[in-house]
Amino acid sequence: MRRCALTFWPRPASSWSGRSSGLAATPDIQVCPGCGSRLQAVDGPTHAYMTSSPACWAAFNVVIAREFGDPGLMDIHGLTVDAWAVQHPGDGSRRAIQSVGLHLARLWVQLDQGSSGRAANRAMLGFAERKADLPEMPPRQVYAVTVADVVDASDPEAHRTAVMIWARAVWADWADQHEFIQRWAMAGSK
């Protein structure tokens, strides 16, 4: 399996199978070790340090390529990146540990504080200055919504709705860490 920092695999949305029934991976289905999504198997790269299947990484790239291709979707792009990142905690390296905390903090800023776009990115940059004090977050065992629930939403409004559902579900999946993340984020604003 090759690893890369960012590779776009623009495939037509109709080629994705989305969620699949059944519990085990088959030759045609890959189960992502990060988020648990079940997608049509592909052979290809994965993220450099966030643990995912090639199919999940490819689906994420389809989703973000759609956002980069439609300026009207860029206001939710941060939610997409943050939702995917916190569902793929990574290899245990310091950067992977920090990634989960930073992306959780930006999800909080966007979903609970109402920031988006540049304001959310400025908050993330401020958080990044203090990333060294982020502890490793306990991994999740299952996620209610994953990129598999978003990848086939090719219509812009359907895409926007799917991303909002995904981001809110991911934030809810991390409910046991909300208080910590909020305290940590607020400590930097003092």
GROMACS .gro file of C-alpha atoms in nm:
model
  190
    1MET     CA    1   0.000   0.000   0.000
    2ARG     CA    2   0.148   0.334  -0.102
    3ARG     CA    3   0.109   0.637   0.124
    4CYS     CA    4   0.086   0.995   0.010
    5ALA     CA    5   0.005   1.331   0.160
    6LEU     CA    6  -0.274   1.417  -0.084
    7THR     CA    7  -0.378   1.254  -0.410
    8PHE     CA    8  -0.703   1.324  -0.587
    9TRP     CA    9  -0.880   1.029  -0.739
   10PRO     CA   10  -1.170   1.189  -0.919
   11ARG     CA   11  -1.401   0.901  -1.009
   12PRO     CA   12  -1.761   0.945  -1.110
   13ALA     CA   13  -1.987   0.927  -0.806
   14SER     CA   14  -2.190   0.656  -0.979
   15SER     CA   15  -1.891   0.421  -0.948
   16TRP     CA   16  -1.911   0.420  -0.567
   17SER     CA   17  -2.116   0.162  -0.388
   18GLY     CA   18  -2.152   0.355  -0.061
   19ARG     CA   19  -2.231   0.146   0.244
   20SER     CA   20  -2.247  -0.226   0.196
   21SER     CA   21  -2.441  -0.480   0.397
   22GLY     CA   22  -2.263  -0.760   0.577
   23LEU     CA   23  -1.994  -0.759   0.842
   24ALA     CA   24  -1.674  -0.881   0.680
   25ALA     CA   25  -1.464  -0.744   0.400
   26THR     CA   26  -1.488  -0.933   0.074
   27PRO     CA   27  -1.262  -0.912  -0.230
   28ASP     CA   28  -1.497  -0.642  -0.361
   29ILE     CA   29  -1.535  -0.448  -0.033
   30GLN     CA   30  -1.272  -0.277   0.182
   31VAL     CA   31  -1.345  -0.199   0.545
   32CYS     CA   32  -1.159   0.111   0.656
   33PRO     CA   33  -0.953   0.053   0.971
   34GLY     CA   34  -1.008   0.417   1.071
   35CYS     CA   35  -1.378   0.489   1.029
   36GLY     CA   36  -1.519   0.147   0.947
   37SER     CA   37  -1.666   0.256   0.614
   38ARG     CA   38  -1.735  -0.024   0.372
   39LEU     CA   39  -1.656   0.080   0.017
   40GLN     CA   40  -1.589  -0.082  -0.316
   41ALA     CA   41  -1.229  -0.207  -0.303
   42VAL     CA   42  -0.961  -0.011  -0.483
   43ASP     CA   43  -0.587  -0.051  -0.498
   44GLY     CA   44  -0.416   0.275  -0.432
   45PRO     CA   45  -0.254   0.511  -0.186
   46THR     CA   46  -0.365   0.607   0.162
   47HIS     CA   47  -0.298   0.915   0.372
   48ALA     CA   48   0.061   0.959   0.492
   49TYR     CA   49  -0.020   0.918   0.862
   50MET     CA   50  -0.397   0.889   0.907
   51THR     CA   51  -0.500   0.524   0.905
   52SER     CA   52  -0.747   0.446   0.626
   53SER     CA   53  -0.821   0.197   0.354
   54PRO     CA   54  -0.733   0.292  -0.004
   55ALA     CA   55  -1.108   0.295  -0.082
   56CYS     CA   56  -1.183   0.537   0.201
   57TRP     CA   57  -0.897   0.769   0.103
   58ALA     CA   58  -1.015   0.760  -0.259
   59ALA     CA   59  -1.375   0.837  -0.155
   60PHE     CA   60  -1.255   1.130   0.058
   61ASN     CA   61  -1.064   1.263  -0.242
   62VAL     CA   62  -1.378   1.241  -0.458
   63VAL     CA   63  -1.569   1.439  -0.195
   64ILE     CA   64  -1.310   1.714  -0.161
   65ALA     CA   65  -1.257   1.731  -0.539
   66ARG     CA   66  -1.631   1.799  -0.568
   67GLU     CA   67  -1.595   2.084  -0.318
   68PHE     CA   68  -1.293   2.234  -0.495
   69GLY     CA   69  -1.488   2.212  -0.821
   70ASP     CA   70  -1.786   2.408  -0.685
   71PRO     CA   71  -1.707   2.738  -0.508
   72GLY     CA   72  -2.053   2.724  -0.351
   73LEU     CA   73  -1.942   2.423  -0.146
   74MET     CA   74  -1.621   2.568  -0.007
   75ASP     CA   75  -1.794   2.701   0.306
   76ILE     CA   76  -1.842   2.340   0.422
   77HIS     CA   77  -1.502   2.215   0.309
   78GLY     CA   78  -1.355   2.252   0.659
   79LEU     CA   79  -1.631   2.030   0.798
   80THR     CA   80  -1.545   1.764   0.542
   81VAL     CA   81  -1.175   1.772   0.624
   82ASP     CA   82  -1.236   1.775   0.999
   83ALA     CA   83  -1.493   1.494   0.992
   84TRP     CA   84  -1.265   1.269   0.789
   85ALA     CA   85  -0.954   1.354   0.992
   86VAL     CA   86  -1.101   1.276   1.334
   87GLN     CA   87  -1.234   0.945   1.204
   88HIS     CA   88  -0.882   0.841   1.100
   89PRO     CA   89  -0.669   0.887   1.411
   90GLY     CA   90  -0.357   0.755   1.251
   91ASP     CA   91  -0.035   0.584   1.329
   92GLY     CA   92   0.016   0.702   1.688
   93SER     CA   93   0.276   0.959   1.587
   94ARG     CA   94   0.271   1.302   1.750
   95ARG     CA   95   0.133   1.463   1.432
   96ALA     CA   96  -0.150   1.206   1.417
   97ILE     CA   97  -0.237   1.267   1.782
   98GLN     CA   98  -0.235   1.643   1.730
   99SER     CA   99  -0.441   1.611   1.414
  100VAL     CA  100  -0.735   1.453   1.594
  101GLY     CA  101  -0.739   1.722   1.863
  102LEU     CA  102  -0.701   2.012   1.620
  103HIS     CA  103  -0.974   1.883   1.390
  104LEU     CA  104  -1.207   1.820   1.684
  105ALA     CA  105  -1.146   2.177   1.800
  106ARG     CA  106  -1.228   2.315   1.454
  107LEU     CA  107  -1.543   2.101   1.438
  108TRP     CA  108  -1.648   2.260   1.768
  109VAL     CA  109  -1.576   2.610   1.634
  110GLN     CA  110  -1.780   2.544   1.322
  111LEU     CA  111  -2.073   2.348   1.466
  112ASP     CA  112  -2.116   2.503   1.811
  113GLN     CA  113  -1.964   2.848   1.765
  114GLY     CA  114  -2.099   2.916   1.415
  115SER     CA  115  -1.764   2.999   1.254
  116SER     CA  116  -1.688   2.892   0.900
  117GLY     CA  117  -1.442   2.947   0.620
  118ARG     CA  118  -1.164   3.188   0.704
  119ALA     CA  119  -1.278   3.244   1.063
  120ALA     CA  120  -1.267   2.871   1.134
  121ASN     CA  121  -0.928   2.847   0.965
  122ARG     CA  122  -0.792   3.136   1.175
  123ALA     CA  123  -0.912   2.955   1.486
  124MET     CA  124  -0.740   2.637   1.365
  125LEU     CA  125  -0.413   2.829   1.315
  126GLY     CA  126  -0.439   2.960   1.669
  127PHE     CA  127  -0.502   2.610   1.797
  128ALA     CA  128  -0.205   2.480   1.598
  129GLU     CA  129   0.027   2.714   1.790
  130ARG     CA  130  -0.063   2.517   2.104
  131LYS     CA  131  -0.087   2.170   1.953
  132ALA     CA  132   0.203   2.035   2.161
  133ASP     CA  133  -0.023   2.013   2.467
  134LEU     CA  134  -0.287   1.795   2.301
  135PRO     CA  135  -0.305   1.445   2.449
  136GLU     CA  136  -0.397   1.135   2.254
  137MET     CA  137  -0.774   1.098   2.234
  138PRO     CA  138  -0.925   0.757   2.305
  139PRO     CA  139  -1.010   0.598   1.969
  140ARG     CA  140  -1.371   0.538   1.865
  141GLN     CA  141  -1.488   0.187   1.785
  142VAL     CA  142  -1.766   0.280   1.543
  143TYR     CA  143  -1.898   0.587   1.367
  144ALA     CA  144  -2.261   0.655   1.283
  145VAL     CA  145  -2.181   0.832   0.952
  146THR     CA  146  -1.870   0.814   0.732
  147VAL     CA  147  -1.746   0.934   0.395
  148ALA     CA  148  -1.934   0.635   0.247
  149ASP     CA  149  -2.255   0.824   0.328
  150VAL     CA  150  -2.135   1.136   0.144
  151VAL     CA  151  -1.946   1.017  -0.164
  152ASP     CA  152  -2.254   0.948  -0.378
  153ALA     CA  153  -2.418   1.285  -0.301
  154SER     CA  154  -2.312   1.449  -0.627
  155ASP     CA  155  -2.585   1.716  -0.642
  156PRO     CA  156  -2.449   2.026  -0.462
  157GLU     CA  157  -2.741   2.055  -0.220
  158ALA     CA  158  -2.739   1.683  -0.147
  159HIS     CA  159  -2.364   1.706  -0.092
  160ARG     CA  160  -2.403   1.999   0.149
  161THR     CA  161  -2.674   1.816   0.343
  162ALA     CA  162  -2.471   1.494   0.360
  163VAL     CA  163  -2.161   1.678   0.485
  164MET     CA  164  -2.362   1.858   0.754
  165ILE     CA  165  -2.513   1.529   0.872
  166TRP     CA  166  -2.168   1.368   0.870
  167ALA     CA  167  -2.000   1.651   1.063
  168ARG     CA  168  -2.274   1.664   1.326
  169ALA     CA  169  -2.264   1.284   1.365
  170VAL     CA  170  -1.885   1.284   1.404
  171TRP     CA  171  -1.905   1.560   1.667
  172ALA     CA  172  -2.171   1.355   1.849
  173ASP     CA  173  -1.954   1.041   1.823
  174TRP     CA  174  -1.688   1.230   2.022
  175ALA     CA  175  -1.931   1.359   2.288
  176ASP     CA  176  -1.717   1.224   2.572
  177GLN     CA  177  -1.438   1.462   2.462
  178HIS     CA  178  -1.649   1.778   2.411
  179GLU     CA  179  -1.577   1.926   2.752
  180PHE     CA  180  -1.203   1.870   2.719
  181ILE     CA  181  -1.184   2.011   2.365
  182GLN     CA  182  -1.390   2.316   2.457
  183ARG     CA  183  -1.174   2.386   2.765
  184TRP     CA  184  -0.856   2.337   2.565
  185ALA     CA  185  -0.977   2.562   2.282
  186MET     CA  186  -1.097   2.834   2.518
  187ALA     CA  187  -0.770   2.829   2.717
  188GLY     CA  188  -0.591   2.955   2.408
  189SER     CA  189  -0.821   3.253   2.369
  190LYS     CA  190  -0.724   3.400   2.705
   0.00000   0.00000   0.00000
